[in-house]
Short mmCIF file of C-alpha atoms in Angstrom, two decimals:
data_model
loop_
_atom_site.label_atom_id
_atom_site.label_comp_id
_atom_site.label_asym_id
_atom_site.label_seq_id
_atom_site.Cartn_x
_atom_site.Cartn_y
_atom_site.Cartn_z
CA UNK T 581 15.65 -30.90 -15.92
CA UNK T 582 14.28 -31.28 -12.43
CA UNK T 583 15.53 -34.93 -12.28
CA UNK T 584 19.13 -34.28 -13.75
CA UNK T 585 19.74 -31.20 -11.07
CA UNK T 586 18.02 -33.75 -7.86
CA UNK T 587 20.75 -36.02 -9.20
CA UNK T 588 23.57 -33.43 -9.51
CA UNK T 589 23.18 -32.35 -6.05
CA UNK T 590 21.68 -28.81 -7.15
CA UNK T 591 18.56 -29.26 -5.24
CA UNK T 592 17.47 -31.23 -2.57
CA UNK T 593 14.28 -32.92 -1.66
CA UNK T 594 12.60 -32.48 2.03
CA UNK T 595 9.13 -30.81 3.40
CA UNK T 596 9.31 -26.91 2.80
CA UNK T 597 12.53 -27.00 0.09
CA UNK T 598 12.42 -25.90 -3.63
CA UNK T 599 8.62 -25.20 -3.63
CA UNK T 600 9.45 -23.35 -6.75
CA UNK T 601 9.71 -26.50 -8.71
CA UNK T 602 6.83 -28.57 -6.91
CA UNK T 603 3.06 -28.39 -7.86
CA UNK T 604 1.24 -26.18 -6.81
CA UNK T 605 -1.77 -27.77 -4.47
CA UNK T 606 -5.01 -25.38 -5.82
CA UNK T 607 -7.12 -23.94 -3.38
CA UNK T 608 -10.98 -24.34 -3.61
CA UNK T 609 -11.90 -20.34 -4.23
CA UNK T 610 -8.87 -18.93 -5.92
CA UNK T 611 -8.21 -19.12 -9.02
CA UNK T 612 -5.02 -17.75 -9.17
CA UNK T 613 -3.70 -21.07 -7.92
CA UNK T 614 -5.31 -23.27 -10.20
CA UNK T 615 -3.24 -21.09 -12.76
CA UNK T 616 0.15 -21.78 -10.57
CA UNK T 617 -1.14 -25.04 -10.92
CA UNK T 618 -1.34 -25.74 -14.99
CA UNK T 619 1.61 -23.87 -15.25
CA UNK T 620 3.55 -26.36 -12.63
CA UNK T 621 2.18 -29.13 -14.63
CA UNK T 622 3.12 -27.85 -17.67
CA UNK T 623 6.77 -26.97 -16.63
CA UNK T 624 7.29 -30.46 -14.70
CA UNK T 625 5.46 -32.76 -17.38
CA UNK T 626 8.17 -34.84 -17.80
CA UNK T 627 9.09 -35.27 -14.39
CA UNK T 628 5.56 -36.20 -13.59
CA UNK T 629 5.02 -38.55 -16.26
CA UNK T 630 7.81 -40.38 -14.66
CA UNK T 631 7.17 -40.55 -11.21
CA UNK T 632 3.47 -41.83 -12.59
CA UNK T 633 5.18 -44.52 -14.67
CA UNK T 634 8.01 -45.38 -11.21
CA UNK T 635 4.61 -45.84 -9.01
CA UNK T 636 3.19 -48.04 -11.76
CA UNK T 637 5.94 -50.52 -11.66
CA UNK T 638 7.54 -50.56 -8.36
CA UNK T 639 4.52 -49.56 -6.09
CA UNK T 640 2.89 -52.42 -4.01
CA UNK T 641 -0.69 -51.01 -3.76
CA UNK T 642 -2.79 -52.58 -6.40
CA UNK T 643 -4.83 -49.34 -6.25
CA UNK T 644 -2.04 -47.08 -6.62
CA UNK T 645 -0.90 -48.62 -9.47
CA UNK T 646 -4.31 -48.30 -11.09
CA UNK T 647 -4.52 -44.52 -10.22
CA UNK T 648 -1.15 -44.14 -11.93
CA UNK T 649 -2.11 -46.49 -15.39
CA UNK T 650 -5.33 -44.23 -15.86
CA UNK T 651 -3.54 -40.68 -14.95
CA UNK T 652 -0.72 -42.04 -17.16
CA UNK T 653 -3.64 -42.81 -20.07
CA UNK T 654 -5.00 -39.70 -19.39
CA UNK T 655 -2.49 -37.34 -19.31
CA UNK T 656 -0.77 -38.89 -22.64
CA UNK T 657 -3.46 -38.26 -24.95
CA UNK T 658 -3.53 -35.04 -26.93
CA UNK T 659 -7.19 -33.96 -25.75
CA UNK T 660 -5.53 -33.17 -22.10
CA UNK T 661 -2.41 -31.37 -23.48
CA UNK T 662 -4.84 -29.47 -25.64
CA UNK T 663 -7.30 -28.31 -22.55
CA UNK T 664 -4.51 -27.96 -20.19
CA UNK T 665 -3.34 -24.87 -22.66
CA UNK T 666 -6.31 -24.17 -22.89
CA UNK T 667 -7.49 -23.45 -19.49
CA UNK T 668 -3.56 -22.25 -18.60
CA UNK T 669 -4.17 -19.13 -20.97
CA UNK T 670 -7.98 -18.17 -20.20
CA UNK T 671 -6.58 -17.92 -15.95
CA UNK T 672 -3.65 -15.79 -17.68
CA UNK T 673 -5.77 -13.71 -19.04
CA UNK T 674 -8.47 -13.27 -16.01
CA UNK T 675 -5.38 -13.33 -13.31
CA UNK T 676 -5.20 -10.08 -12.59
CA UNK T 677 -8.44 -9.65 -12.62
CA UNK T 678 -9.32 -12.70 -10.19
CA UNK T 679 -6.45 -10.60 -8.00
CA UNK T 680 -8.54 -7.87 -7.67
CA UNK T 681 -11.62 -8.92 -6.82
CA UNK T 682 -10.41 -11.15 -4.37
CA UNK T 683 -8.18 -8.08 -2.19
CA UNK T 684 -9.95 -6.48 0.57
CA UNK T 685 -8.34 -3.25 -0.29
CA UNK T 686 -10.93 -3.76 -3.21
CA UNK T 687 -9.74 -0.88 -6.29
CA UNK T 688 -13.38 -1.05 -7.77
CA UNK T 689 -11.67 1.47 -10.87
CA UNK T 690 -9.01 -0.67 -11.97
CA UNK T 691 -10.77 -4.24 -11.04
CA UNK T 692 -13.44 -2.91 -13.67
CA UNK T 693 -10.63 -1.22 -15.96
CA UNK T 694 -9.84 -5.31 -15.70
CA UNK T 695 -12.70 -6.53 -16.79
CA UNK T 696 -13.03 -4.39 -19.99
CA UNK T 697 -9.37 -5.65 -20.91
CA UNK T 698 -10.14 -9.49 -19.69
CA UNK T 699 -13.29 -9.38 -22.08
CA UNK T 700 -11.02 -7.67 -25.03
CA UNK T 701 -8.25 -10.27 -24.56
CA UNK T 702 -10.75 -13.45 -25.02
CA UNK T 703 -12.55 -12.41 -27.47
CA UNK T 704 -8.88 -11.40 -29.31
CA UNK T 705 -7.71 -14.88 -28.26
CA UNK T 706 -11.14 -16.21 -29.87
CA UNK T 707 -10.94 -14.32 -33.44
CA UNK T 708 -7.05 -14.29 -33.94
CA UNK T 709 -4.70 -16.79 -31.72
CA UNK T 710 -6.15 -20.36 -32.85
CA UNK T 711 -3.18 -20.50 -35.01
CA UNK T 712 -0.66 -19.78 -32.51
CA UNK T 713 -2.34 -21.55 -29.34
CA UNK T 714 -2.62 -24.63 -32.09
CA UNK T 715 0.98 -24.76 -32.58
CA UNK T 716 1.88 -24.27 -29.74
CA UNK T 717 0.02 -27.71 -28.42
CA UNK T 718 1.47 -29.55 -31.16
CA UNK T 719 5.57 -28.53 -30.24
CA UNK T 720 4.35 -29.58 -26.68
CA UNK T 721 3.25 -32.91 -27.69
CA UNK T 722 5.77 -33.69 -30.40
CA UNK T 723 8.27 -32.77 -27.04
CA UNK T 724 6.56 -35.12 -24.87
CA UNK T 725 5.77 -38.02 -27.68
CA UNK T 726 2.35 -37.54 -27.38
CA UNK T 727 0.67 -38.19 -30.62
CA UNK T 728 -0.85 -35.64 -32.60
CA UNK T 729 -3.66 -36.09 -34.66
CA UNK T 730 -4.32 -35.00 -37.92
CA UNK T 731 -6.77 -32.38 -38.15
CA UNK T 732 -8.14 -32.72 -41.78
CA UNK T 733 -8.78 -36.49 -40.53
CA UNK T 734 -12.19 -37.67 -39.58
CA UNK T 735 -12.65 -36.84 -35.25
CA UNK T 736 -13.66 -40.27 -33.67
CA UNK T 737 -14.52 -39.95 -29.83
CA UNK T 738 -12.15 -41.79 -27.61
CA UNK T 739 -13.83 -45.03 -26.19
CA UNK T 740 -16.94 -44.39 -27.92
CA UNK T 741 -18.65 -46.72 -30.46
CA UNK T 742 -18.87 -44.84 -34.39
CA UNK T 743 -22.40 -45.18 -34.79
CA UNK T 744 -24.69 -42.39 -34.37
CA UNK T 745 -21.69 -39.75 -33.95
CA UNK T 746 -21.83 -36.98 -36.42
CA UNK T 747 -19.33 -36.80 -39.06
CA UNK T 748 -16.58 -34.18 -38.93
CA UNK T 749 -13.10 -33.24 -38.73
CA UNK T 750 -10.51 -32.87 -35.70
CA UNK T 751 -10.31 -29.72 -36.79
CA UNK T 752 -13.13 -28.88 -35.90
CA UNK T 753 -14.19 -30.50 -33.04
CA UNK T 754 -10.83 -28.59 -31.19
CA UNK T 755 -11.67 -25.51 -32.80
CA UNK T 756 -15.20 -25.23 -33.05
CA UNK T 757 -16.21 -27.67 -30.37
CA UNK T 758 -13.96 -26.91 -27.45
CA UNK T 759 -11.24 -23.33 -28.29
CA UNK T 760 -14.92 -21.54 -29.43
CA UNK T 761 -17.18 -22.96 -26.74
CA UNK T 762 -14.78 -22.59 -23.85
CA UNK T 763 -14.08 -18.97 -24.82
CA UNK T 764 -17.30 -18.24 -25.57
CA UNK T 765 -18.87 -19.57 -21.80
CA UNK T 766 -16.17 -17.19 -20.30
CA UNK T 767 -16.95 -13.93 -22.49
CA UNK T 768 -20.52 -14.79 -21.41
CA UNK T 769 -19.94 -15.49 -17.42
CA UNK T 770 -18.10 -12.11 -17.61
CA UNK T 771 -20.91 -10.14 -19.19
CA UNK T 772 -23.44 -11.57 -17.36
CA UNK T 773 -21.61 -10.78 -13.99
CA UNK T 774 -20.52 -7.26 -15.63
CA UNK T 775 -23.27 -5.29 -17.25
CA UNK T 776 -22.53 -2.33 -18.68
CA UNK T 777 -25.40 -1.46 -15.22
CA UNK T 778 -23.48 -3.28 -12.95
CA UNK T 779 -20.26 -1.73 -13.88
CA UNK T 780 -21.83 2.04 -13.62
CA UNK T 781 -23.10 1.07 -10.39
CA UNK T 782 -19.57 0.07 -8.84
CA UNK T 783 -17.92 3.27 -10.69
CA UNK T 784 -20.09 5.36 -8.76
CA UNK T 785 -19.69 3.23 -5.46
CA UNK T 786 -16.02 3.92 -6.12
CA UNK T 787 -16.33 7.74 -5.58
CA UNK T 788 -17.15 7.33 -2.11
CA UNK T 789 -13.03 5.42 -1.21
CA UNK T 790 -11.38 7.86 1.13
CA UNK T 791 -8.08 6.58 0.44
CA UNK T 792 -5.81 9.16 -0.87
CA UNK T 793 -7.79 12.00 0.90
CA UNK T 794 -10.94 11.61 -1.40
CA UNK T 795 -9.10 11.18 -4.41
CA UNK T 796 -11.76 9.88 -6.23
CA UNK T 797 -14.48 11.46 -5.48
CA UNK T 798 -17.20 12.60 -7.92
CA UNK T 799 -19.88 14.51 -7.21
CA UNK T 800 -21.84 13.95 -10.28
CA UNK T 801 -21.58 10.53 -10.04
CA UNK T 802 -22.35 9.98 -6.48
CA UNK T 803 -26.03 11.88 -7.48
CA UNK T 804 -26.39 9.52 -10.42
CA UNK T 805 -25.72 6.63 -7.38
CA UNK T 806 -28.56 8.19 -6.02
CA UNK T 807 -31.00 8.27 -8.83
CA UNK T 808 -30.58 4.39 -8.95
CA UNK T 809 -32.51 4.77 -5.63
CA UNK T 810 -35.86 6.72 -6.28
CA UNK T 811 -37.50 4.87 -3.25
CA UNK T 812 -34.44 6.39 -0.83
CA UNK T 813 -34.11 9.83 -2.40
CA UNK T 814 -36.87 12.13 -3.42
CA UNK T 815 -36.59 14.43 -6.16
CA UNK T 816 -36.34 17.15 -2.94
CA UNK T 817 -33.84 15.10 -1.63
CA UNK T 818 -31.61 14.72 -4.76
CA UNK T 819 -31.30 18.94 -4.61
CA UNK T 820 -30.39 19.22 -1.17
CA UNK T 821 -27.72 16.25 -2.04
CA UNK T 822 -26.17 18.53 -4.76
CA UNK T 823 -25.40 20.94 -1.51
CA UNK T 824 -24.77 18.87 0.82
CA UNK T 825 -21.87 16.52 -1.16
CA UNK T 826 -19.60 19.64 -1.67
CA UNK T 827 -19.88 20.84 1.88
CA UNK T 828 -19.20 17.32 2.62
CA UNK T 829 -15.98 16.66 0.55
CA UNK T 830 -14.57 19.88 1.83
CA UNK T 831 -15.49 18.91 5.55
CA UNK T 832 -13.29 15.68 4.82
CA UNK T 833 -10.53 17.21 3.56
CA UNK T 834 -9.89 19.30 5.99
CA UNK T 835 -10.61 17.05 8.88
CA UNK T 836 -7.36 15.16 9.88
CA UNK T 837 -8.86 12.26 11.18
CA UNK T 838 -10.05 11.66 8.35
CA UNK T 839 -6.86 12.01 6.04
CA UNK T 840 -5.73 7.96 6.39
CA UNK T 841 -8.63 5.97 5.96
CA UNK T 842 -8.70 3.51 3.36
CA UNK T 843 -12.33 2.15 2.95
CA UNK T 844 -15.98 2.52 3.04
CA UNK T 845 -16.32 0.60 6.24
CA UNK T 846 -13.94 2.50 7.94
CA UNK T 847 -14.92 6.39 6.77
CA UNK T 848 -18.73 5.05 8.08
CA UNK T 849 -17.11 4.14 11.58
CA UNK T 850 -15.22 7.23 11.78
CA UNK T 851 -18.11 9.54 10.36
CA UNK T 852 -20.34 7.97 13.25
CA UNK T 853 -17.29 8.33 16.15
CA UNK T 854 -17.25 11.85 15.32
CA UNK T 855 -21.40 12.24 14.91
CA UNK T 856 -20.52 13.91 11.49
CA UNK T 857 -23.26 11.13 10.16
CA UNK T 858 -25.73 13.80 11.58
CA UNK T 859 -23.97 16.67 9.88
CA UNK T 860 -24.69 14.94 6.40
CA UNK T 861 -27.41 12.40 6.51
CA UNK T 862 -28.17 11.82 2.66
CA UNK T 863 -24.16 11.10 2.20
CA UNK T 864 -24.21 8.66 4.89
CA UNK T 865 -27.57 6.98 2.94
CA UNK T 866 -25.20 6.37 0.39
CA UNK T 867 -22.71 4.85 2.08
CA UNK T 868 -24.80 2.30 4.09
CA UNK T 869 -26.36 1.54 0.55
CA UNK T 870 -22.74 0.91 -0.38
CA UNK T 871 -22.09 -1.33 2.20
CA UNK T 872 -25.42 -3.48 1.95
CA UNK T 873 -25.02 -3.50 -1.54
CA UNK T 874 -24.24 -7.40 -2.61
CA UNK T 875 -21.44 -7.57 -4.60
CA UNK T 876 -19.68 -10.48 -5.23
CA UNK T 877 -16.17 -10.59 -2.70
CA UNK T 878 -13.58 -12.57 -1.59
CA UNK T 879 -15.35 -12.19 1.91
CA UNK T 880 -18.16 -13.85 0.13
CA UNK T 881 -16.59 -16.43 -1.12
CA UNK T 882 -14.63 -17.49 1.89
CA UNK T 883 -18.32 -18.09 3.46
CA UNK T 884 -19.51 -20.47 1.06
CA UNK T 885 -16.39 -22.18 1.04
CA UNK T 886 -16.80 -22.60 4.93
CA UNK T 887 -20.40 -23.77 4.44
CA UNK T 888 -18.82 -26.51 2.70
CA UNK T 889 -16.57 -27.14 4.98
CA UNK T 890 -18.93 -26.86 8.09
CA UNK T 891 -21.53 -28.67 7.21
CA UNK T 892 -20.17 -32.03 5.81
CA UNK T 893 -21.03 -35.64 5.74
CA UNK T 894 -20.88 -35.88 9.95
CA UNK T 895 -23.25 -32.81 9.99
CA UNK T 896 -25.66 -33.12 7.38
CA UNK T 897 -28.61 -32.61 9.72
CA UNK T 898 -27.71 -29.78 11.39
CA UNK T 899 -30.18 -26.83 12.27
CA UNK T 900 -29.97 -23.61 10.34
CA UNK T 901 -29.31 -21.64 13.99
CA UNK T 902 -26.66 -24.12 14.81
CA UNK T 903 -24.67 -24.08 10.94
CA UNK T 904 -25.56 -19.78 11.69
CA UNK T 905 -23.90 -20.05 14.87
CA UNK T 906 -21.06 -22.32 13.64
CA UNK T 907 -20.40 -20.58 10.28
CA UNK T 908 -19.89 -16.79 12.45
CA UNK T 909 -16.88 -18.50 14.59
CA UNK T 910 -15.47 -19.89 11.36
CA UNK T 911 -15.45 -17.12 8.88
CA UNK T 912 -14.91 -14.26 11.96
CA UNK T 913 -12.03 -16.30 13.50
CA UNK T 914 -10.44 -12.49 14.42
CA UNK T 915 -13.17 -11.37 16.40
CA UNK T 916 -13.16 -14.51 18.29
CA UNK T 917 -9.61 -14.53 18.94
CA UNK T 918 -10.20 -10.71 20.75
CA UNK T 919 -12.57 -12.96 23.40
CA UNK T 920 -11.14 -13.76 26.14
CA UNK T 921 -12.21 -17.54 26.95
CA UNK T 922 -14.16 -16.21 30.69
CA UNK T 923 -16.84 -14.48 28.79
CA UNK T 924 -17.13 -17.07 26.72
CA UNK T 925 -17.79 -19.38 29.63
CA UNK T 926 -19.45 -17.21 32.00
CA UNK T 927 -22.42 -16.48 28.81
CA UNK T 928 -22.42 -20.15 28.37
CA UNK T 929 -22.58 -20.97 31.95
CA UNK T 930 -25.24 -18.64 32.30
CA UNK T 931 -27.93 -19.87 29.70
CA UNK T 932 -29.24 -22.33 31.67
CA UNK T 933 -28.91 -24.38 34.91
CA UNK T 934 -26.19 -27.07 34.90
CA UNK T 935 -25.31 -29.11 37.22
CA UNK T 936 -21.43 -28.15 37.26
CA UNK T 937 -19.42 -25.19 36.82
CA UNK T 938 -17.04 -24.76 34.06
#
């Protein structure tokens, strides 16, 4: 379809145009564009089989052509069409969720509301959609000639010698072997990252948001919060906390400045511009227990990503002080770009004695 509308003059080719019907490049920490991606793929197999199968006879690069023989080989076999589903419906089903989690604007509520329907889905997908997900795979291969094995038939690994395999069928090596496993290693990386604990903790984190003037706070939840904490609140403090959240909440809600803010971070910064952290120091505990509390972000994962990217091949030896140093301009590029480049020099001229001026 692509092909027959570039010829027709419906769309055109060039840098920027028609991204709509491209393929999508994935980035390295979201997975919501690996998902663009399988579906691109899916959607434009045809046109990519043939641009694989142009380079392989017209291109003069001896290596190019052998890139495009074994993606041809690869891609034309029914194990890939059967993981590329695969994988395309798991990220379907976790794509809201991966969303979420990767905002700032973090909803903690509905991100964990997520997670109970992302584990319900899977396991759903597990018990009662082999059928369906089955069939589906085969009316995409029979529509892109791939062949189609028999699944009653004896499963023989591709490239692999007979001996010493164990005998069974193709049915259930794709069922058993790969639908089963895969689903199961994602129902298990969610509970493992979700404990019924875990999840508690971040619903009662959640009651602290000031967006939509306290909307979601809980005062019986915020003093279970604290009971997770015996080391910072004594049984003492845990009464006067009972007191002190109500004045608290009303103190907030009736305080203008405090009617637009929209996070944790910010209602701390605000609380401390207007000394009210003094007013209501066992509340403010909680919130800088909030805030230190390591939960897995989008923040966080932009850091390790730039740790990847910062120290590389070129840098392999460098000092933890210098990949600190280096890894704060990367990830904080916004606070940097509020420096204006004299203080920059004038601290750097003024470490030490050199023997010219910047």
């Amino acid at each position: 379809m692509t092909l027959s509308a570039l010829h027709n003059g419906e769309v055109f080719t060039g840098r920027g145009l028609n991204q709509e019907i491209s393929l999508w490049c994935p980035g390295e920490a979201r997975w919501g564009s690996h998902y663009e991606s399988l579906i691109r793929l899916i959607t434009m197999f045809s046109s990519v089989v043939h641009v694989l199968e142009i380079v392989l006879e017209d291109d003069i690069s001896s290596e190019q052509r052998g890139e495009a023989f074994a993606l041809l080989d690869s891609i034309q076999y029914f194990d890939f069409s059967f993981c590329l589903h695969l994988m395309k419906d798991i990220l379907g089903i976790t794509a809201e969720l991966s969303d979420a989690l990767q905002r700032k604007d973090q909803d903690i509520v509905n991100a964990m509301s997520l997670v109970q329907i992302s584990k319900i889905r899977l396991q759903d997908m597990r018990d009662n959609k082999w059928d369906a997900f089955i069939t589906r795979v085969s009316l995409f291969c029979v529509e892109h000639k791939i062949i189609t094995p028999d699944l009653n038939d004896k499963w023989i690994a591709r490239g692999r010698s007979r001996r010493g395999h164990q005998e069974m069928t193709n049915l259930h090596h794709y069922r058993v072997d790969i639908f089963y496993t895969v689903l199961d290693m994602q129902l298990q990386e969610l509970n493992n990252h979700f404990t019924e604990a875990n999840t508690e903790l971040l619903l009662c984190i959640a009651c602290l948001n000031p967006s939509n003037l306290f909307s979601a706070f809980n005062k019986d939840k915020l003093i279970k919060l604290a009971n997770l904490y015996p080391s910072d609140f004594t049984s003492s403090d845990l009464m006067i906390l009972d007191n002190q959240l109500e004045t608290y909440i009303t103190d907030m809600k009736l305080d203008v400045q405090f009617s637009l803010l929209k996070d944790i971070g910010s209602l701390v910064e605000k609380m401390i511009q207007s000394r009210k952290e003094i007013l209501y120091p066992l509340v403010f505990r909680l919130l800088k227990l909030a805030l230190v509390l390591p939960v897995a972000t989008a923040g966080v994962e932009r850091a390790f990503s730039a740790m990847a990217i910062i120290k590389n091949r070129l840098r392999n030896g460098i000092g933890d002080q210098w990949m600190n140093d280096t890894l704060i301009a990367y990830v904080e590029k916004e606070i940097l770009d509020c420096i204006v480049n004299d203080v920059i020099i004038h601290l750097f001229q003024n470490m030490k004695n050199r023997m010219y001026k910047l």
